Amino acid sequence: MVMCRCGSETTRTNSWSDINPGRQFWRCSRPSMSCAFVGWIDPPMCPRAVQVIPGLLRAMNRLEERERLAREDALKMKKLLFCSWFLFLFYFFLY
C-alpha cells in the first residue's frame, strides 16, 4: 500500500486532463487534504498521444451525446406513431 505524505492511505485514480489523459496516479484518500496528488503510477505518455487522446475523448463524448439525442427522438416518434394509429382507429370505428 502506498502511503501519502500526511500518513493516510492512497487510492488509485485516473486522470482525464488534456495533459495526462488516462494516466493513473495515487491520490490521498482524505479529500479535504491539500496533498490530494501523491504520485504517478504510469510512465509519462509520448507527446503525440497527449495530442491525440483528448481529441478522441471529445469526439467520443460528442458521438455519445448524438446517440442519446437520437434515442430520445426515436422514442418521441414511437409515441407519435402510437397516437396517430389510435386516432386513426378511433375515427375508423366511430364513423
Coordinates of N, CA, C and O in Angstrom, one line a residue:
M1 N 0.8 -1.2 0.0 CA 0.0 0.0 0.0 C 0.9 1.2 0.0 O 1.8 1.3 0.8
V2 N 0.6 2.2 -0.9 CA 1.3 3.4 -0.9 C 0.7 4.4 0.1 O -0.6 4.5 0.2
M3 N 1.5 5.0 0.8 CA 1.0 6.0 1.9 C 1.3 7.4 1.4 O 2.3 7.7 0.7
C4 N 0.4 8.3 1.8 CA 0.5 9.7 1.5 C 1.5 10.4 2.4 O 1.8 9.8 3.5
R5 N 1.9 11.6 2.1 CA 2.8 12.3 3.0 C 2.2 12.6 4.3 O 2.8 12.8 5.3
C6 N 0.8 12.7 4.4 CA 0.1 13.0 5.6 C -0.1 11.8 6.5 O -0.7 11.9 7.5
G7 N 0.3 10.6 5.9 CA 0.1 9.4 6.7 C -1.1 8.6 6.3 O -1.3 7.5 6.8
S8 N -2.0 9.1 5.5 CA -3.2 8.4 5.1 C -2.9 7.4 4.0 O -1.9 7.5 3.3
E9 N -3.8 6.4 3.8 CA -3.7 5.5 2.6 C -4.0 6.3 1.4 O -4.7 7.3 1.4
T10 N -3.6 5.7 0.2 CA -3.9 6.4 -1.1 C -4.8 5.5 -1.9 O -5.0 4.3 -1.6
T11 N -5.5 6.1 -2.8 CA -6.3 5.3 -3.8 C -5.8 5.5 -5.2 O -5.2 6.6 -5.5
R12 N -6.1 4.6 -6.0 CA -5.7 4.6 -7.5 C -6.8 5.4 -8.2 O -7.9 5.0 -8.1
T13 N -6.4 6.4 -9.0 CA -7.3 7.2 -9.7 C -6.8 7.5 -11.1 O -5.6 7.4 -11.4
N14 N -7.8 7.7 -12.1 CA -7.4 8.0 -13.4 C -7.5 9.5 -13.6 O -8.4 10.2 -13.2
S15 N -6.5 10.1 -14.4 CA -6.5 11.5 -14.7 C -7.2 11.6 -16.1 O -6.8 10.8 -17.0
W16 N -8.0 12.6 -16.3 CA -8.6 12.8 -17.6 C -8.4 14.2 -18.0 O -9.1 14.8 -18.8
S17 N -7.3 14.8 -17.6 CA -6.9 16.1 -18.0 C -6.3 16.0 -19.5 O -5.9 15.0 -19.9
D18 N -6.2 17.2 -20.2 CA -5.7 17.2 -21.5 C -4.2 16.8 -21.5 O -3.7 16.3 -22.5
I19 N -3.5 17.1 -20.4 CA -2.1 16.9 -20.4 C -1.7 15.4 -20.1 O -0.8 14.9 -20.6
N20 N -2.5 14.8 -19.2 CA -2.3 13.4 -18.8 C -3.5 12.6 -19.0 O -4.1 12.0 -18.0
P21 N -4.0 12.4 -20.2 CA -5.3 11.6 -20.4 C -5.1 10.1 -20.1 O -4.2 9.5 -20.7
G22 N -5.9 9.6 -19.2 CA -5.9 8.2 -18.9 C -4.8 7.7 -18.0 O -4.7 6.5 -17.7
R23 N -3.9 8.6 -17.6 CA -2.8 8.1 -16.7 C -3.4 7.9 -15.3 O -4.2 8.6 -14.8
Q24 N -2.8 6.8 -14.7 CA -3.2 6.5 -13.3 C -2.3 7.1 -12.3 O -1.1 7.2 -12.6
F25 N -2.8 7.6 -11.2 CA -2.0 8.2 -10.2 C -2.5 7.8 -8.8 O -3.6 7.4 -8.6
W26 N -1.6 8.0 -7.8 CA -2.0 7.7 -6.4 C -2.6 9.0 -5.9 O -2.0 10.1 -6.1
R27 N -3.7 9.0 -5.1 CA -4.3 10.1 -4.6 C -4.6 9.9 -3.1 O -5.0 8.8 -2.7
C28 N -4.4 10.9 -2.3 CA -4.7 10.8 -0.9 C -6.2 10.5 -0.7 O -7.0 11.1 -1.3
S29 N -6.5 9.6 0.2 CA -7.9 9.2 0.4 C -8.6 10.2 1.3 O -9.9 10.1 1.4
R30 N -8.0 11.1 1.8 CA -8.7 12.2 2.6 C -8.9 13.4 1.7 O -8.0 14.1 1.3
P31 N -10.2 13.5 1.2 CA -10.4 14.6 0.1 C -10.2 16.0 0.6 O -10.0 16.9 -0.2
S32 N -10.3 16.2 1.9 CA -10.2 17.6 2.4 C -8.7 18.1 2.5 O -8.4 19.2 2.7
M33 N -7.8 17.1 2.3 CA -6.4 17.5 2.5 C -5.9 18.2 1.2 O -6.3 17.9 0.1
S34 N -4.9 19.0 1.3 CA -4.3 19.7 0.2 C -3.2 18.8 -0.5 O -2.7 19.2 -1.6
C35 N -3.0 17.6 0.0 CA -2.0 16.7 -0.6 C -2.7 15.6 -1.5 O -2.3 14.5 -1.5
A36 N -3.7 16.0 -2.2 CA -4.5 15.1 -3.0 C -3.7 14.2 -4.0 O -3.9 13.0 -4.1
F37 N -2.7 14.8 -4.6 CA -1.9 14.1 -5.6 C -0.6 13.6 -4.9 O 0.1 14.3 -4.2
V38 N -0.4 12.3 -5.0 CA 0.8 11.7 -4.4 C 1.9 11.3 -5.4 O 3.0 11.7 -5.2
G39 N 1.5 10.6 -6.5 CA 2.5 10.3 -7.5 C 1.9 9.5 -8.6 O 0.8 8.9 -8.5
W40 N 2.6 9.5 -9.7 CA 2.1 8.7 -10.9 C 2.4 7.3 -10.8 O 3.4 6.8 -10.3
I41 N 1.5 6.4 -11.3 CA 1.7 5.0 -11.4 C 2.2 4.7 -12.8 O 3.2 3.9 -13.0
D42 N 1.6 5.3 -13.8 CA 2.0 5.1 -15.2 C 3.2 5.9 -15.6 O 3.4 7.0 -15.1
P43 N 4.0 5.5 -16.6 CA 5.1 6.3 -17.1 C 4.4 7.5 -17.9 O 3.3 7.4 -18.4
P44 N 5.2 8.6 -18.2 CA 4.6 9.6 -19.0 C 4.3 9.2 -20.4 O 5.0 8.3 -20.9
M45 N 3.3 9.8 -21.0 CA 2.9 9.4 -22.4 C 3.8 10.2 -23.4 O 4.3 11.3 -23.0
C46 N 3.9 9.6 -24.6 CA 4.6 10.3 -25.6 C 3.8 11.6 -26.0 O 2.6 11.6 -25.9
P47 N 4.5 12.6 -26.5 CA 3.8 13.8 -26.9 C 2.7 13.7 -27.9 O 1.7 14.4 -27.8
R48 N 2.9 12.7 -28.8 CA 1.8 12.5 -29.8 C 0.5 12.0 -29.2 O -0.6 12.4 -29.5
A49 N 0.7 11.1 -28.2 CA -0.5 10.5 -27.5 C -1.2 11.6 -26.7 O -2.4 11.7 -26.7
V50 N -0.4 12.5 -26.1 CA -1.0 13.7 -25.4 C -1.8 14.6 -26.3 O -2.8 15.1 -25.9
Q51 N -1.4 14.7 -27.6 CA -2.1 15.5 -28.6 C -3.4 14.8 -29.0 O -4.4 15.4 -29.2
V52 N -3.3 13.5 -29.3 CA -4.4 12.8 -30.0 C -5.5 12.3 -29.0 O -6.7 12.5 -29.3
I53 N -5.2 11.8 -27.8 CA -6.2 11.2 -26.9 C -7.2 12.2 -26.5 O -8.4 11.9 -26.5
P54 N -6.9 13.5 -26.1 CA -8.0 14.4 -25.7 C -9.0 14.6 -26.9 O -10.2 14.7 -26.6
G55 N -8.5 14.7 -28.1 CA -9.4 14.9 -29.2 C -10.3 13.7 -29.4 O -11.5 13.9 -29.7
L56 N -9.7 12.5 -29.3 CA -10.5 11.3 -29.4 C -11.6 11.2 -28.3 O -12.8 10.8 -28.6
L57 N -11.2 11.6 -27.1 CA -12.2 11.6 -26.0 C -13.3 12.6 -26.2 O -14.5 12.3 -26.0
R58 N -13.0 13.8 -26.7 CA -14.0 14.8 -27.0 C -15.0 14.3 -28.2 O -16.2 14.4 -28.1
A59 N -14.4 13.6 -29.2 CA -15.2 13.1 -30.3 C -16.1 12.0 -29.8 O -17.3 11.9 -30.2
M60 N -15.6 11.1 -28.9 CA -16.4 10.1 -28.4 C -17.6 10.7 -27.5 O -18.7 10.2 -27.6
N61 N -17.3 11.7 -26.8 CA -18.4 12.3 -26.0 C -19.4 12.9 -26.9 O -20.6 12.9 -26.6
R62 N -19.0 13.6 -28.0 CA -20.0 14.2 -28.9 C -20.8 13.1 -29.5 O -22.0 13.2 -29.7
L63 N -20.2 11.9 -29.9 CA -21.0 10.8 -30.5 C -21.9 10.2 -29.5 O -23.1 9.9 -29.9
E64 N -21.5 10.1 -28.3 CA -22.4 9.6 -27.3 C -23.6 10.5 -27.0 O -24.7 10.1 -26.9
E65 N -23.4 11.8 -27.1 CA -24.5 12.8 -26.9 C -25.4 12.7 -28.1 O -26.6 12.7 -27.9
R66 N -24.9 12.6 -29.3 CA -25.7 12.5 -30.5 C -26.6 11.2 -30.5 O -27.7 11.2 -30.8
E67 N -26.0 10.1 -30.0 CA -26.7 8.8 -29.8 C -27.8 9.0 -28.8 O -29.0 8.5 -29.1
R68 N -27.6 9.7 -27.7 CA -28.6 9.9 -26.7 C -29.8 10.7 -27.3 O -30.9 10.4 -27.1
L69 N -29.4 11.7 -28.0 CA -30.5 12.6 -28.7 C -31.3 11.8 -29.7 O -32.5 11.9 -29.8
A70 N -30.6 10.9 -30.5 CA -31.3 10.1 -31.5 C -32.2 9.1 -30.8 O -33.3 8.9 -31.3
R71 N -31.8 8.6 -29.7 CA -32.7 7.6 -28.9 C -33.9 8.4 -28.4 O -35.0 7.9 -28.5
E72 N -33.7 9.6 -27.9 CA -34.9 10.4 -27.5 C -35.8 10.7 -28.6 O -37.0 10.6 -28.5
D73 N -35.3 11.1 -29.8 CA -36.1 11.4 -30.9 C -36.9 10.1 -31.4 O -38.0 10.2 -31.8
A74 N -36.2 9.0 -31.4 CA -36.9 7.7 -31.8 C -38.0 7.4 -30.8 O -39.1 7.0 -31.3
L75 N -37.8 7.6 -29.5 CA -38.9 7.4 -28.6 C -40.1 8.3 -28.8 O -41.2 7.9 -28.8
K76 N -39.8 9.6 -29.1 CA -40.8 10.6 -29.4 C -41.6 10.1 -30.7 O -42.8 10.2 -30.7
M77 N -40.9 9.6 -31.7 CA -41.6 9.2 -32.9 C -42.4 8.0 -32.6 O -43.5 7.9 -33.2
K78 N -42.0 7.1 -31.8 CA -42.8 5.9 -31.5 C -44.1 6.3 -30.8 O -45.2 5.8 -31.1
K79 N -44.0 7.3 -29.9 CA -45.2 7.8 -29.2 C -46.2 8.5 -30.2 O -47.4 8.3 -30.1
L80 N -45.6 9.3 -31.1 CA -46.5 9.9 -32.1 C -47.1 8.9 -33.0 O -48.3 9.1 -33.4
L81 N -46.4 7.9 -33.4 CA -47.0 6.8 -34.2 C -48.1 6.1 -33.5 O -49.2 5.9 -34.1
F82 N -47.9 5.8 -32.2 CA -48.9 5.2 -31.5 C -50.2 6.0 -31.4 O -51.3 5.6 -31.6
C83 N -50.0 7.3 -31.1 CA -51.1 8.2 -31.0 C -51.8 8.4 -32.3 O -53.1 8.4 -32.4
S84 N -51.1 8.4 -33.4 CA -51.7 8.6 -34.7 C -52.5 7.3 -35.1 O -53.6 7.4 -35.6
W85 N -52.0 6.1 -34.8 CA -52.8 4.9 -35.0 C -54.0 4.8 -34.1 O -55.1 4.4 -34.6
F86 N -53.9 5.3 -32.9 CA -55.0 5.3 -32.0 C -56.1 6.2 -32.6 O -57.3 5.8 -32.6
L87 N -55.7 7.4 -33.0 CA -56.7 8.3 -33.6 C -57.3 7.8 -34.9 O -58.5 8.0 -35.1
F88 N -56.5 7.2 -35.7 CA -57.0 6.6 -36.9 C -58.0 5.5 -36.6 O -59.1 5.5 -37.2
L89 N -57.7 4.6 -35.7 CA -58.7 3.5 -35.4 C -59.9 4.1 -34.7 O -61.0 3.6 -35.0
F90 N -59.8 5.1 -33.9 CA -60.9 5.7 -33.2 C -61.8 6.3 -34.3 O -63.0 6.1 -34.3
Y91 N -61.2 7.0 -35.2 CA -62.0 7.7 -36.3 C -62.6 6.6 -37.2 O -63.8 6.7 -37.6
F92 N -61.9 5.5 -37.5 CA -62.4 4.5 -38.4 C -63.5 3.8 -37.8 O -64.5 3.5 -38.5
F93 N -63.5 3.4 -36.6 CA -64.6 2.7 -35.9 C -65.8 3.6 -35.5 O -66.9 3.1 -35.3
L94 N -65.5 4.9 -35.3 CA -66.6 5.8 -34.9 C -67.5 6.1 -36.1 O -68.7 6.2 -36.0
Y95 N -66.9 6.2 -37.3 CA -67.7 6.6 -38.5 C -67.9 5.5 -39.4 O -67.7 4.6 -39.9

